[in-house]
Amino acid sequence: MERVESPETYIDLFLAHVAEISEDATLSDRLIGFINTNNLEEDRLEKIGNVFSNLINVSGKRVYYLPSVYEQKNVAIPPEERLHHACIYADLATIKKIAAQSPELLDLLAGSPQLSKLMIAARYAPVAVVQFLLENGADASITDSDGWDALHHACQAGSLEAAELLAFEKSLNATTTDGATPLMLAAGNGHFAVVQFLLKGGADTSIKNANGVNALHSACQGGSLEAVQLLILKIDPNTIGARGTPLMVSVYCEHLAIVEFLLEEGADPALTDTNGWNVLHHACLSGSLETAELLASHIDLNVTMTGGQTSLMAAAQNGHQAIVQFLLGKGADASTKDSAGCNALHFACIGGSLETVQVLTSHIDLKATTTSSQTPLMLAAQNGHFTVIQFLLEKGAETSITDSNGWNALHIACEAGSLEAAELLT
């Protein structure tokens, strides 16, 4: 078998190797055979092992046998490291053996990040491993360097059975160093069953993290409509956190079903975040045409955010030509300027989407200038958008106009260092 250098390539090679050998061979034999065939150096085993840890199932079984690979290569590893790997790969026999010999290792924080064995099992292993560790004295209240305990890890991973074992009263509402609760972590990762369990257990929905984010914000990011439907019974849909309202979060994450549900439940689309952005601004930034179409009937298309920008400008700068066309068709005002005197065409020329520029030139004068007397052509030259410059010139854009510094488009292209633009403009 050919030797390769990229660790990721070993996944494909290993799967090919598995297919070549007997179906009754154990996974450990397969993995050891593969390692030996490729003659891997000892200092590469850990790196390759990390790649293999992503192989969740091979022939219906987990890859549990990285410690066996170390032994086969005569690499001495301490019990702590063996226990760490055993918890990741759910090797319960090894866990039991080491726990009997060195029970103090169960609560020792190790690895990067620093995790206890119970945290590792809660995140990666079947519930039987979590149960064994708890029955043998593992401390569920220990936290890692980020303030996460085992329940936080179980909720992040979506392990309902592990969460049920770990959710004793004093940890149910424990917060991490940035203020996240188990409920927020389950909601933020779309784990509806875990959210449902935590709520039945009395999880506090009023808690906010350091950024003012609550569990409903998290659920709108996680994308579980069922979780949102549960949490909205307890949390005001118009609360504002660092990323705005729950509706804004669902818009930005493009969870259309959640957007529709929140609007039906009274979420206010006119609210703005700390930048003065409303939900339509966010939809135009993210580029979701379906979301923009849904929101356009709920909000004024020409409302400006901080700095005077409109939704049309946000879509234009980010090259979302379909949204630009939709907004124009619904009556968005293309002549509106922001506090710097930029209109939607100026923003499109900054962004560089030729298709968007082509749509807007039918609505906006090519000679329109900003407060610093810059034309769309100058902004395209400043940003090196060759095809946009070429199109604007074909449409009759004037190259002789100068800005407030006395610079024309050629000056600006040369200052920006764009040879192609300079050649077009000479």
Short mmCIF file of C-alpha atoms in Angstrom, two decimals:
data_model
loop_
_atom_site.label_atom_id
_atom_site.label_comp_id
_atom_site.label_asym_id
_atom_site.label_seq_id
_atom_site.Cartn_x
_atom_site.Cartn_y
_atom_site.Cartn_z
CA MET A 1 0.00 0.00 0.00
CA GLU A 2 1.40 3.38 -1.03
CA ARG A 3 2.68 5.69 1.71
CA VAL A 4 0.96 9.07 1.90
CA GLU A 5 1.66 12.22 3.87
CA SER A 6 -1.76 13.80 4.44
CA PRO A 7 -3.37 12.45 7.64
CA GLU A 8 -6.85 12.89 6.16
CA THR A 9 -5.93 10.50 3.36
CA TYR A 10 -5.48 7.70 5.92
CA ILE A 11 -9.25 7.52 6.37
CA ASP A 12 -9.75 6.48 2.74
CA LEU A 13 -6.79 4.11 2.89
CA PHE A 14 -8.05 2.50 6.07
CA LEU A 15 -11.50 1.92 4.61
CA ALA A 16 -9.90 0.38 1.54
CA HIS A 17 -7.74 -1.80 3.80
CA VAL A 18 -10.80 -2.98 5.74
CA ALA A 19 -12.44 -4.03 2.49
CA GLU A 20 -9.36 -6.07 1.51
CA ILE A 21 -9.16 -8.25 4.62
CA SER A 22 -11.38 -10.92 6.13
CA GLU A 23 -14.80 -9.79 7.34
CA ASP A 24 -14.28 -11.73 10.62
CA ALA A 25 -11.14 -9.82 11.54
CA THR A 26 -11.59 -7.65 14.60
CA LEU A 27 -11.44 -3.91 14.28
CA SER A 28 -8.28 -3.85 16.35
CA ASP A 29 -6.60 -6.31 13.98
CA ARG A 30 -7.70 -4.24 11.02
CA LEU A 31 -6.43 -0.99 12.47
CA ILE A 32 -3.13 -2.49 13.65
CA GLY A 33 -2.64 -4.17 10.30
CA PHE A 34 -3.21 -0.90 8.52
CA ILE A 35 -0.79 0.99 10.77
CA ASN A 36 1.91 -1.65 10.30
CA THR A 37 1.40 -1.80 6.53
CA ASN A 38 1.99 1.94 6.30
CA ASN A 39 4.96 1.77 8.70
CA LEU A 40 3.89 4.84 10.65
CA GLU A 41 6.40 6.48 12.96
CA GLU A 42 5.53 6.52 16.65
CA ASP A 43 5.38 10.32 16.81
CA ARG A 44 2.64 10.28 14.15
CA LEU A 45 0.34 7.84 15.91
CA GLU A 46 -1.44 10.49 17.96
CA LYS A 47 -2.10 12.63 14.89
CA ILE A 48 -3.38 9.66 12.92
CA GLY A 49 -5.40 8.56 15.94
CA ASN A 50 -7.19 11.89 15.96
CA VAL A 51 -8.18 11.34 12.35
CA PHE A 52 -9.42 7.82 13.10
CA SER A 53 -11.51 9.11 15.99
CA ASN A 54 -13.77 10.66 13.34
CA LEU A 55 -14.63 7.18 12.03
CA ILE A 56 -17.76 6.64 14.06
CA ASN A 57 -18.80 3.31 12.55
CA VAL A 58 -16.93 0.68 10.57
CA SER A 59 -18.87 -2.52 9.94
CA GLY A 60 -21.39 -1.36 12.54
CA LYS A 61 -18.84 -1.00 15.37
CA ARG A 62 -16.99 1.87 16.98
CA VAL A 63 -13.23 2.22 16.63
CA TYR A 64 -12.26 1.53 20.27
CA TYR A 65 -8.74 0.34 19.84
CA LEU A 66 -6.25 3.18 19.64
CA PRO A 67 -4.54 2.02 22.91
CA SER A 68 -4.02 -1.37 21.25
CA VAL A 69 -2.23 0.34 18.41
CA TYR A 70 0.14 1.99 20.87
CA GLU A 71 0.86 -1.38 22.47
CA GLN A 72 1.50 -3.01 19.10
CA LYS A 73 4.10 -0.31 18.36
CA ASN A 74 5.63 -0.75 21.83
CA VAL A 75 4.82 2.82 22.86
CA ALA A 76 4.48 3.11 26.63
CA ILE A 77 1.50 5.27 27.57
CA PRO A 78 0.50 6.19 31.13
CA PRO A 79 -2.80 4.99 32.63
CA GLU A 80 -4.20 8.54 32.51
CA GLU A 81 -3.81 8.68 28.71
CA ARG A 82 -5.19 5.17 28.30
CA LEU A 83 -8.23 6.14 30.38
CA HIS A 84 -8.70 9.32 28.35
CA HIS A 85 -8.79 7.36 25.08
CA ALA A 86 -10.92 4.61 26.58
CA CYS A 87 -13.60 7.17 27.48
CA ILE A 88 -13.54 8.64 23.98
CA TYR A 89 -13.78 5.23 22.30
CA ALA A 90 -16.19 3.76 24.90
CA ASP A 91 -13.80 0.97 25.84
CA LEU A 92 -15.61 0.07 29.07
CA ALA A 93 -13.36 -2.90 29.86
CA THR A 94 -10.28 -0.68 29.91
CA ILE A 95 -12.13 1.99 31.93
CA LYS A 96 -13.11 -0.57 34.57
CA LYS A 97 -9.60 -1.96 34.77
CA ILE A 98 -7.91 1.42 35.22
CA ALA A 99 -10.61 2.71 37.59
CA ALA A 100 -10.05 -0.28 39.85
CA GLN A 101 -6.29 0.27 39.90
CA SER A 102 -6.23 4.11 40.01
CA PRO A 103 -9.64 5.55 41.00
CA GLU A 104 -8.08 8.99 41.54
CA LEU A 105 -7.68 9.33 37.76
CA LEU A 106 -11.44 9.57 37.21
CA ASP A 107 -11.60 13.24 38.22
CA LEU A 108 -8.21 14.29 36.90
CA LEU A 109 -8.55 17.01 34.26
CA ALA A 110 -6.47 16.26 31.19
CA GLY A 111 -6.20 16.91 27.46
CA SER A 112 -6.90 20.09 25.57
CA PRO A 113 -9.30 21.43 26.67
CA GLN A 114 -8.87 20.10 30.20
CA LEU A 115 -11.69 17.58 30.68
CA SER A 116 -12.57 15.01 33.32
CA LYS A 117 -13.35 11.45 32.25
CA LEU A 118 -17.02 12.02 33.01
CA MET A 119 -17.09 15.07 30.73
CA ILE A 120 -15.50 13.05 27.92
CA ALA A 121 -17.97 10.20 28.38
CA ALA A 122 -20.94 12.59 28.55
CA ARG A 123 -19.92 14.09 25.21
CA TYR A 124 -18.73 11.03 23.29
CA ALA A 125 -19.57 7.69 24.91
CA PRO A 126 -22.72 5.57 25.37
CA VAL A 127 -24.62 6.14 28.61
CA ALA A 128 -23.26 2.91 30.12
CA VAL A 129 -19.84 4.57 30.45
CA VAL A 130 -21.37 7.65 32.12
CA GLN A 131 -23.29 5.42 34.49
CA PHE A 132 -20.23 3.39 35.41
CA LEU A 133 -18.18 6.51 36.14
CA LEU A 134 -20.91 7.98 38.33
CA GLU A 135 -21.35 4.71 40.22
CA ASN A 136 -17.62 4.68 40.87
CA GLY A 137 -17.45 8.12 42.37
CA ALA A 138 -16.78 10.44 39.43
CA ASP A 139 -17.60 14.01 40.45
CA ALA A 140 -20.26 15.51 38.16
CA SER A 141 -19.80 19.01 39.57
CA ILE A 142 -16.19 19.44 38.38
CA THR A 143 -15.83 22.08 35.67
CA ASP A 144 -13.31 22.52 32.88
CA SER A 145 -11.38 25.72 32.13
CA ASP A 146 -14.47 27.22 30.48
CA GLY A 147 -16.75 26.43 33.42
CA TRP A 148 -18.48 23.51 31.72
CA ASP A 149 -19.48 20.53 33.85
CA ALA A 150 -20.46 17.08 32.57
CA LEU A 151 -24.11 18.09 32.09
CA HIS A 152 -23.09 21.01 29.87
CA HIS A 153 -21.11 18.58 27.70
CA ALA A 154 -23.99 16.09 27.52
CA CYS A 155 -26.43 18.83 26.49
CA GLN A 156 -24.04 20.18 23.86
CA ALA A 157 -23.73 16.70 22.40
CA GLY A 158 -27.46 15.98 22.64
CA SER A 159 -27.13 12.87 24.81
CA LEU A 160 -30.54 12.63 26.50
CA GLU A 161 -29.68 9.54 28.53
CA ALA A 162 -26.49 11.12 29.85
CA ALA A 163 -28.36 14.35 30.65
CA GLU A 164 -30.96 12.37 32.59
CA LEU A 165 -28.23 10.82 34.73
CA LEU A 166 -26.38 14.10 35.29
CA ALA A 167 -29.20 16.57 35.80
CA PHE A 168 -29.27 16.60 39.57
CA GLU A 169 -30.74 19.72 41.14
CA LYS A 170 -27.64 21.77 41.81
CA SER A 171 -26.29 21.51 38.25
CA LEU A 172 -29.50 22.01 36.23
CA ASN A 173 -29.02 25.78 35.96
CA ALA A 174 -25.24 25.94 36.37
CA THR A 175 -23.65 28.50 34.07
CA THR A 176 -20.36 28.36 32.19
CA THR A 177 -17.83 31.19 32.39
CA ASP A 178 -19.68 33.00 29.58
CA GLY A 179 -23.05 32.41 31.24
CA ALA A 180 -24.41 29.51 29.18
CA THR A 181 -26.76 27.03 30.87
CA PRO A 182 -27.32 23.38 29.89
CA LEU A 183 -30.66 24.49 28.43
CA MET A 184 -28.98 27.06 26.17
CA LEU A 185 -26.45 24.51 24.93
CA ALA A 186 -29.12 21.92 24.14
CA ALA A 187 -31.31 24.53 22.44
CA GLY A 188 -28.40 26.05 20.51
CA ASN A 189 -27.55 22.67 19.01
CA GLY A 190 -31.12 21.72 18.09
CA HIS A 191 -31.51 18.93 20.66
CA PHE A 192 -35.26 19.09 21.22
CA ALA A 193 -35.55 15.99 23.42
CA VAL A 194 -32.91 17.34 25.80
CA VAL A 195 -34.59 20.76 25.87
CA GLN A 196 -37.91 19.09 26.69
CA PHE A 197 -36.34 17.06 29.50
CA LEU A 198 -34.60 20.07 31.05
CA LEU A 199 -37.77 22.16 30.97
CA LYS A 200 -39.74 19.38 32.67
CA GLY A 201 -36.99 19.24 35.27
CA GLY A 202 -37.37 22.93 36.06
CA ALA A 203 -34.61 24.58 34.02
CA ASP A 204 -34.69 28.36 34.48
CA THR A 205 -35.59 30.05 31.18
CA SER A 206 -35.00 33.56 32.53
CA ILE A 207 -31.21 33.18 32.61
CA LYS A 208 -29.18 35.13 30.03
CA ASN A 209 -25.53 34.65 29.17
CA ALA A 210 -22.88 37.38 29.16
CA ASN A 211 -24.16 38.65 25.79
CA GLY A 212 -27.80 38.85 26.88
CA VAL A 213 -28.68 35.67 25.00
CA ASN A 214 -31.37 33.41 26.46
CA ALA A 215 -32.50 29.89 25.60
CA LEU A 216 -34.96 31.11 22.94
CA HIS A 217 -32.20 32.99 21.12
CA SER A 218 -30.16 29.78 21.28
CA ALA A 219 -33.01 27.65 19.94
CA CYS A 220 -33.49 30.02 17.01
CA GLN A 221 -29.83 29.48 16.17
CA GLY A 222 -30.05 25.71 16.67
CA GLY A 223 -32.92 25.41 14.21
CA SER A 224 -35.29 23.12 16.11
CA LEU A 225 -38.81 24.46 15.56
CA GLU A 226 -40.12 22.14 18.28
CA ALA A 227 -37.66 23.60 20.80
CA VAL A 228 -38.69 27.14 19.81
CA GLN A 229 -42.35 26.21 20.21
CA LEU A 230 -41.67 25.00 23.76
CA LEU A 231 -39.52 27.94 24.82
CA ILE A 232 -41.75 30.69 23.48
CA LEU A 233 -44.30 29.62 26.10
CA LYS A 234 -41.86 30.85 28.74
CA ILE A 235 -39.73 33.54 27.04
CA ASP A 236 -40.74 36.84 25.42
CA PRO A 237 -39.96 36.57 21.68
CA ASN A 238 -38.98 40.25 21.62
CA THR A 239 -36.09 40.12 24.10
CA ILE A 240 -32.91 41.63 22.67
CA GLY A 241 -29.45 40.09 23.07
CA ALA A 242 -26.10 40.69 21.42
CA ARG A 243 -27.43 39.37 18.10
CA GLY A 244 -30.79 41.10 18.42
CA THR A 245 -34.13 39.39 18.93
CA PRO A 246 -34.85 35.66 18.50
CA LEU A 247 -36.50 36.58 15.18
CA MET A 248 -33.27 38.23 14.00
CA VAL A 249 -31.26 35.18 14.97
CA SER A 250 -33.56 32.85 13.04
CA VAL A 251 -33.43 35.18 10.03
CA TYR A 252 -29.66 35.38 10.08
CA CYS A 253 -29.43 31.56 10.40
CA GLU A 254 -32.02 31.17 7.59
CA HIS A 255 -34.46 29.03 9.59
CA LEU A 256 -37.53 30.01 7.57
CA ALA A 257 -40.02 27.81 9.44
CA ILE A 258 -38.98 29.41 12.73
CA VAL A 259 -39.25 32.90 11.19
CA GLU A 260 -42.82 32.14 10.10
CA PHE A 261 -43.72 30.72 13.52
CA LEU A 262 -42.29 33.68 15.45
CA LEU A 263 -44.15 36.18 13.29
CA GLU A 264 -47.37 34.28 13.91
CA GLU A 265 -46.65 34.38 17.65
CA GLY A 266 -46.23 38.14 17.78
CA ALA A 267 -42.51 38.71 17.24
CA ASP A 268 -42.03 42.36 16.29
CA PRO A 269 -40.19 42.70 12.94
CA ALA A 270 -39.71 46.45 13.45
CA LEU A 271 -37.35 46.05 16.42
CA THR A 272 -33.70 46.85 15.79
CA ASP A 273 -30.42 45.57 17.21
CA THR A 274 -27.61 47.72 18.62
CA ASN A 275 -26.56 48.65 15.06
CA GLY A 276 -30.05 49.79 14.17
CA TRP A 277 -30.63 46.74 11.95
CA ASN A 278 -34.09 45.18 11.68
CA VAL A 279 -34.92 41.66 10.51
CA LEU A 280 -35.16 42.64 6.85
CA HIS A 281 -31.69 44.17 6.98
CA HIS A 282 -30.44 40.85 8.39
CA ALA A 283 -32.21 38.86 5.66
CA CYS A 284 -30.67 41.06 2.98
CA LEU A 285 -27.25 40.63 4.55
CA SER A 286 -27.48 36.84 4.75
CA GLY A 287 -28.92 36.54 1.24
CA SER A 288 -32.06 34.51 1.87
CA LEU A 289 -34.57 35.51 -0.80
CA GLU A 290 -37.35 33.40 0.72
CA THR A 291 -36.90 35.11 4.08
CA ALA A 292 -36.80 38.56 2.48
CA GLU A 293 -40.01 37.77 0.60
CA LEU A 294 -41.68 36.68 3.83
CA LEU A 295 -40.58 39.76 5.78
CA ALA A 296 -41.32 42.34 3.09
CA SER A 297 -45.03 42.24 3.88
CA HIS A 298 -44.36 42.94 7.57
CA ILE A 299 -41.96 45.90 7.44
CA ASP A 300 -41.22 49.16 5.61
CA LEU A 301 -38.68 48.40 2.88
CA ASN A 302 -37.03 51.81 3.14
CA VAL A 303 -36.39 51.96 6.88
CA THR A 304 -32.74 52.88 7.47
CA MET A 305 -30.30 51.37 9.93
CA THR A 306 -27.61 53.29 11.83
CA GLY A 307 -25.63 55.21 9.21
CA GLY A 308 -28.65 55.53 6.96
CA GLN A 309 -28.31 52.25 5.07
CA THR A 310 -31.39 50.52 3.71
CA SER A 311 -32.11 46.84 3.14
CA LEU A 312 -31.56 47.43 -0.59
CA MET A 313 -28.06 48.74 0.13
CA ALA A 314 -27.24 45.72 2.31
CA ALA A 315 -28.35 43.33 -0.43
CA ALA A 316 -26.48 45.32 -3.10
CA GLN A 317 -23.15 45.39 -1.26
CA ASN A 318 -23.30 41.67 -0.57
CA GLY A 319 -24.11 40.79 -4.16
CA HIS A 320 -27.57 39.33 -3.56
CA GLN A 321 -28.92 40.22 -6.97
CA ALA A 322 -32.18 38.26 -6.62
CA ILE A 323 -33.06 40.14 -3.42
CA VAL A 324 -32.17 43.46 -5.06
CA GLN A 325 -34.53 42.69 -7.94
CA PHE A 326 -37.25 41.61 -5.52
CA LEU A 327 -36.97 44.75 -3.37
CA LEU A 328 -37.00 47.04 -6.40
CA GLY A 329 -40.09 45.23 -7.67
CA LYS A 330 -41.79 45.78 -4.31
CA GLY A 331 -41.09 49.50 -4.37
CA ALA A 332 -37.76 49.94 -2.57
CA ASP A 333 -36.38 53.44 -3.16
CA ALA A 334 -33.13 53.15 -5.12
CA SER A 335 -32.40 56.87 -4.78
CA THR A 336 -32.01 56.82 -0.98
CA LYS A 337 -28.53 57.76 0.26
CA ASP A 338 -26.82 56.92 3.53
CA SER A 339 -24.98 59.38 5.77
CA ALA A 340 -21.94 59.22 3.45
CA GLY A 341 -24.05 59.93 0.39
CA CYS A 342 -23.84 56.38 -0.96
CA ASN A 343 -26.82 54.92 -2.80
CA ALA A 344 -27.46 51.25 -3.63
CA LEU A 345 -25.37 51.43 -6.84
CA HIS A 346 -22.39 52.77 -4.90
CA PHE A 347 -22.70 49.83 -2.51
CA ALA A 348 -23.00 47.34 -5.39
CA CYS A 349 -19.80 48.75 -6.93
CA ILE A 350 -18.03 48.35 -3.58
CA GLY A 351 -19.24 44.75 -3.36
CA GLY A 352 -18.31 43.91 -6.95
CA SER A 353 -21.29 41.85 -8.13
CA LEU A 354 -21.66 42.61 -11.83
CA GLU A 355 -25.20 41.17 -11.98
CA THR A 356 -26.29 43.42 -9.11
CA VAL A 357 -24.70 46.48 -10.72
CA GLN A 358 -26.46 45.67 -13.99
CA VAL A 359 -29.84 45.61 -12.24
CA LEU A 360 -29.27 48.91 -10.42
CA THR A 361 -27.98 50.93 -13.39
CA SER A 362 -31.55 50.91 -14.71
CA HIS A 363 -32.65 52.77 -11.59
CA ILE A 364 -29.73 55.06 -10.62
CA ASP A 365 -27.74 57.71 -12.47
CA LEU A 366 -24.12 56.65 -13.11
CA LYS A 367 -23.01 60.20 -12.23
CA ALA A 368 -24.47 60.09 -8.72
CA THR A 369 -21.82 61.10 -6.21
CA THR A 370 -21.21 60.53 -2.51
CA THR A 371 -20.50 63.31 0.01
CA SER A 372 -16.83 63.00 -1.02
CA SER A 373 -17.88 63.33 -4.70
CA GLN A 374 -17.10 59.71 -5.60
CA THR A 375 -18.99 58.06 -8.44
CA PRO A 376 -19.90 54.37 -8.73
CA LEU A 377 -17.03 54.03 -11.24
CA MET A 378 -14.53 55.37 -8.70
CA LEU A 379 -15.68 52.90 -6.05
CA ALA A 380 -15.42 50.00 -8.49
CA ALA A 381 -11.88 51.17 -9.38
CA GLN A 382 -10.97 51.56 -5.71
CA ASN A 383 -11.94 47.95 -5.09
CA GLY A 384 -10.42 46.52 -8.26
CA HIS A 385 -13.65 45.14 -9.76
CA PHE A 386 -12.54 44.85 -13.37
CA THR A 387 -15.77 43.50 -14.88
CA VAL A 388 -17.86 46.16 -13.12
CA ILE A 389 -15.55 48.92 -14.40
CA GLN A 390 -15.78 47.51 -17.92
CA PHE A 391 -19.59 47.41 -17.75
CA LEU A 392 -19.89 50.95 -16.36
CA LEU A 393 -17.64 52.29 -19.10
CA GLU A 394 -19.78 50.53 -21.73
CA LYS A 395 -22.83 52.19 -20.15
CA GLY A 396 -21.23 55.61 -20.53
CA ALA A 397 -19.75 56.29 -17.10
CA GLU A 398 -17.55 59.39 -17.22
CA THR A 399 -13.86 59.02 -16.38
CA SER A 400 -13.15 62.74 -16.11
CA ILE A 401 -15.18 63.40 -12.97
CA THR A 402 -13.01 64.08 -9.89
CA ASP A 403 -13.70 63.55 -6.21
CA SER A 404 -13.21 66.04 -3.38
CA ASN A 405 -9.45 65.34 -3.47
CA GLY A 406 -9.25 66.07 -7.19
CA TRP A 407 -8.76 62.40 -8.07
CA ASN A 408 -10.46 60.75 -11.02
CA ALA A 409 -11.15 57.02 -11.48
CA LEU A 410 -7.70 56.41 -12.99
CA HIS A 411 -5.94 58.04 -10.04
CA ILE A 412 -7.95 55.84 -7.70
CA ALA A 413 -7.23 52.64 -9.66
CA CYS A 414 -3.50 53.40 -9.69
CA GLU A 415 -3.50 54.14 -5.97
CA ALA A 416 -5.29 50.81 -5.39
CA GLY A 417 -2.68 49.00 -7.49
CA SER A 418 -5.11 47.45 -9.98
CA LEU A 419 -3.28 47.13 -13.32
CA GLU A 420 -6.32 45.77 -15.19
CA ALA A 421 -8.48 48.65 -13.96
CA ALA A 422 -5.81 51.20 -14.84
CA GLU A 423 -5.48 49.78 -18.36
CA LEU A 424 -9.23 50.07 -18.86
CA LEU A 425 -9.32 53.65 -17.61
CA THR A 426 -6.40 55.04 -19.64
#
